[in-house]
Amino acid sequence: MLSERDAPIIAIATPPGRGAVGVVRLSGKQLSSFAQQLTQRELQPRQSHLVTIKDANQEAIDQVLAVFFPAPHSYTGEDVLELQGHGGAVVLQMLVSHCLWLSKQTQPDALACLPGLRMARPGEFTERAFLNHKLDLAQAEAVADLIDAQTQAAVRSAGRSLEGEFSRRVDKLAQAVVHVRMQIEACLDFPEEDIDFIEQMQVQSQLLSLQA
């Protein structure tokens, strides 16, 4: 049995309500075989394919644009399949239900089509992006900040963090602190050497510059 962390996940990725377009997203390991069974065609990576998703009785559910992003070149770092269909709540739920049903169907080798497929928890796609090193912690938090932003300034601030600006600043500060620490340790480790690695005023000056 797959652990919660390793199980493939699925969710409606667009907000609840009525709209022209709705997106169902799946993420997991080795989704290509499932994607082919679901769409009845081989999907070329990162290309849009217009396909009709049919239910167990071969009746059409919706005509969608299917896009397959193989790992690691995806948002989560895993295989990702996006189904971009019509934005009605019922049709999107039918797509999700059909995917969950299809995942449990056995293949000739007696294995399920996509073992363990389950509904994603809120924020789990971004969580997996963080765990798979596609986003750092600041960038992952910026995703939520961007979604919750109420002003243009908040949007721009979150956008900069999402691009890695905040993380780069933190990394630069961390490197500067490490440099000062190394100089101080050199003075403590080699007091008998007639070498001034760093003076007290220099330490104070460098630390004050980091605070600025």
Coordinates of C-alpha atoms in Angstrom, one line a residue:
M1 CA 0.0 0.0 0.0
L2 CA 1.3 3.4 -1.0
S3 CA 2.0 5.9 1.8
E4 CA 0.1 9.2 1.7
R5 CA 3.2 11.0 0.5
D6 CA 3.7 8.6 -2.4
A7 CA 0.1 8.2 -3.4
P8 CA -1.0 10.0 -6.6
I9 CA -3.4 12.9 -6.0
I10 CA -6.2 14.6 -7.9
A11 CA -8.2 17.8 -7.4
I12 CA -10.2 20.4 -9.2
A13 CA -7.7 23.2 -9.6
T14 CA -10.1 26.1 -10.4
P15 CA -12.4 27.9 -7.9
P16 CA -15.9 26.6 -7.2
G17 CA -18.7 28.0 -9.2
R18 CA -19.7 28.4 -12.8
G19 CA -17.1 29.4 -15.4
A20 CA -16.0 28.9 -19.0
V21 CA -13.0 26.8 -18.1
G22 CA -12.3 24.4 -15.3
V23 CA -9.2 22.4 -14.6
V24 CA -8.7 19.0 -13.0
R25 CA -5.1 18.2 -12.0
L26 CA -3.4 15.0 -11.2
S27 CA 0.1 14.5 -9.8
G28 CA 2.0 11.3 -9.0
K29 CA 4.6 8.9 -10.2
Q30 CA 4.3 7.2 -13.6
L31 CA 1.1 8.8 -14.7
S32 CA 1.8 8.3 -18.4
S33 CA 0.1 4.9 -18.6
F34 CA -3.0 6.2 -16.8
A35 CA -3.1 9.3 -19.0
Q36 CA -3.1 7.1 -22.1
Q37 CA -5.9 5.0 -20.8
L38 CA -8.0 8.0 -19.7
T39 CA -7.6 9.9 -23.0
Q40 CA -7.3 6.9 -25.3
R41 CA -4.2 8.4 -27.0
E42 CA -0.5 8.9 -26.3
L43 CA 0.1 12.4 -25.0
Q44 CA 3.2 14.2 -26.1
P45 CA 4.9 16.0 -23.2
R46 CA 3.9 19.6 -22.7
Q47 CA 1.6 19.7 -25.7
S48 CA -2.2 20.3 -25.6
H49 CA -4.3 17.5 -27.0
L50 CA -8.1 17.9 -27.6
V51 CA -9.7 14.7 -26.4
T52 CA -13.1 13.5 -25.3
I53 CA -13.2 11.8 -21.9
K54 CA -15.7 9.0 -21.8
D55 CA -17.2 7.3 -18.8
A56 CA -17.4 3.5 -18.1
N57 CA -20.3 3.2 -20.6
Q58 CA -18.3 5.0 -23.2
E59 CA -20.6 8.0 -23.0
A60 CA -18.9 11.4 -23.3
I61 CA -18.3 13.4 -20.1
D62 CA -16.5 16.4 -21.6
Q63 CA -14.2 17.4 -24.4
V64 CA -11.0 18.7 -22.8
L65 CA -7.5 19.9 -23.5
A66 CA -5.2 17.3 -21.9
V67 CA -1.6 18.3 -21.1
F68 CA 1.0 15.9 -19.7
F69 CA 4.0 17.2 -17.9
P70 CA 6.5 14.4 -17.2
A71 CA 8.7 14.5 -14.1
P72 CA 10.8 16.4 -13.1
H73 CA 9.7 19.2 -15.4
S74 CA 6.4 20.0 -13.8
Y75 CA 5.0 22.2 -11.0
T76 CA 5.2 19.4 -8.4
G77 CA 8.3 17.7 -9.7
E78 CA 6.2 14.5 -10.3
D79 CA 4.3 13.5 -13.4
V80 CA 1.4 16.0 -13.8
L81 CA -1.7 15.6 -15.9
E82 CA -4.0 18.6 -16.5
L83 CA -7.5 18.3 -17.9
Q84 CA -8.8 21.7 -19.1
G85 CA -12.5 21.3 -19.6
H86 CA -15.7 23.3 -19.2
G87 CA -16.1 25.0 -15.9
G88 CA -19.4 23.6 -14.6
A89 CA -19.3 22.1 -11.1
V90 CA -21.0 18.9 -12.1
V91 CA -18.9 18.1 -15.2
L92 CA -15.7 18.7 -13.2
Q93 CA -16.9 16.4 -10.4
M94 CA -17.8 13.8 -13.0
L95 CA -14.2 14.0 -14.5
V96 CA -12.8 13.6 -11.0
S97 CA -15.1 10.7 -10.2
H98 CA -14.2 8.9 -13.5
C99 CA -10.5 9.3 -12.8
L100 CA -10.9 7.8 -9.4
W101 CA -13.0 4.9 -10.8
L102 CA -10.5 4.3 -13.7
S103 CA -7.6 4.3 -11.3
K104 CA -9.0 1.2 -9.5
Q105 CA -9.6 -0.8 -12.7
T106 CA -7.3 -3.8 -13.1
Q107 CA -5.0 -4.3 -16.1
P108 CA -3.9 -7.6 -17.7
D109 CA -1.2 -7.9 -15.1
A110 CA -3.9 -7.7 -12.4
L111 CA -2.6 -4.4 -11.1
A112 CA -4.7 -1.3 -10.6
C113 CA -4.4 1.3 -13.3
L114 CA -3.2 3.9 -10.9
P115 CA -3.0 2.5 -7.4
G116 CA -3.8 4.7 -4.5
L117 CA -5.2 7.7 -6.4
R118 CA -6.9 10.0 -3.8
M119 CA -8.3 13.5 -3.5
A120 CA -5.6 16.1 -2.7
R121 CA -5.5 18.0 0.5
P122 CA -5.7 21.8 0.2
G123 CA -2.3 23.1 -0.8
E124 CA -0.9 19.6 -1.4
F125 CA 0.3 20.3 -4.9
T126 CA 2.4 23.2 -3.6
E127 CA 3.5 21.0 -0.7
R128 CA 4.8 18.4 -3.1
A129 CA 6.6 21.1 -5.1
F130 CA 8.4 22.1 -1.9
L131 CA 9.2 18.5 -0.9
N132 CA 10.6 17.8 -4.4
H133 CA 12.7 21.0 -4.3
K134 CA 10.8 22.8 -7.0
L135 CA 10.0 25.6 -4.6
D136 CA 11.8 26.7 -1.4
L137 CA 9.8 27.6 1.7
A138 CA 9.6 31.3 1.0
Q139 CA 8.3 30.6 -2.6
A140 CA 5.8 28.1 -1.3
E141 CA 4.4 30.6 1.2
A142 CA 4.4 33.2 -1.6
V143 CA 1.9 31.1 -3.5
A144 CA -0.6 31.4 -0.7
D145 CA 0.2 35.1 -0.3
L146 CA -0.4 35.7 -4.1
I147 CA -3.8 33.9 -3.9
D148 CA -4.8 35.9 -0.8
A149 CA -3.5 39.3 -2.0
Q150 CA -6.1 42.1 -1.7
T151 CA -4.0 44.9 -3.3
Q152 CA -1.7 45.4 -6.3
A153 CA 1.2 46.0 -3.9
A154 CA 0.6 42.7 -2.2
V155 CA 0.5 40.9 -5.5
R156 CA 3.8 42.5 -6.6
S157 CA 5.4 41.6 -3.3
A158 CA 4.2 38.0 -3.4
G159 CA 5.3 37.8 -7.1
R160 CA 8.8 38.9 -6.2
S161 CA 9.0 36.3 -3.5
L162 CA 7.7 33.6 -5.9
E163 CA 10.5 34.5 -8.3
G164 CA 13.0 33.9 -5.5
E165 CA 14.0 37.5 -4.7
F166 CA 13.4 37.1 -0.9
S167 CA 15.2 33.7 -0.9
R168 CA 18.2 35.3 -2.7
R169 CA 18.4 38.1 -0.2
V170 CA 18.3 35.6 2.7
D171 CA 21.0 33.5 1.1
K172 CA 23.2 36.5 0.6
L173 CA 22.8 37.5 4.3
A174 CA 23.5 34.0 5.4
Q175 CA 26.7 33.9 3.3
A176 CA 27.8 37.2 4.8
V177 CA 27.2 36.0 8.4
V178 CA 29.2 32.8 7.6
H179 CA 32.1 34.9 6.3
V180 CA 32.2 37.0 9.5
R181 CA 32.0 33.8 11.6
M182 CA 34.9 32.2 9.8
Q183 CA 37.0 35.3 10.4
I184 CA 36.2 35.3 14.1
E185 CA 36.9 31.6 14.4
A186 CA 40.3 32.0 12.7
C187 CA 41.2 34.7 15.3
L188 CA 40.2 32.3 18.1
D189 CA 41.9 29.2 16.6
F190 CA 45.2 30.9 15.8
P191 CA 45.8 33.5 18.5
E192 CA 49.6 32.9 18.4
E193 CA 49.8 33.8 14.7
D194 CA 50.9 37.3 14.0
I195 CA 48.0 37.8 11.6
D196 CA 45.0 40.1 12.1
F197 CA 42.2 38.2 10.5
I198 CA 39.7 40.8 11.6
E199 CA 39.4 43.6 14.1
Q200 CA 36.6 44.2 16.5
M201 CA 35.5 47.4 14.7
Q202 CA 35.4 45.5 11.4
V203 CA 33.1 42.9 13.0
Q204 CA 30.8 45.5 14.3
S205 CA 30.8 47.3 11.0
Q206 CA 30.0 44.2 9.0
L207 CA 27.2 43.2 11.4
L208 CA 25.7 46.6 11.3
S209 CA 25.7 46.6 7.5
L210 CA 23.8 43.3 7.6
Q211 CA 21.1 44.9 9.8
A212 CA 20.7 47.8 7.4

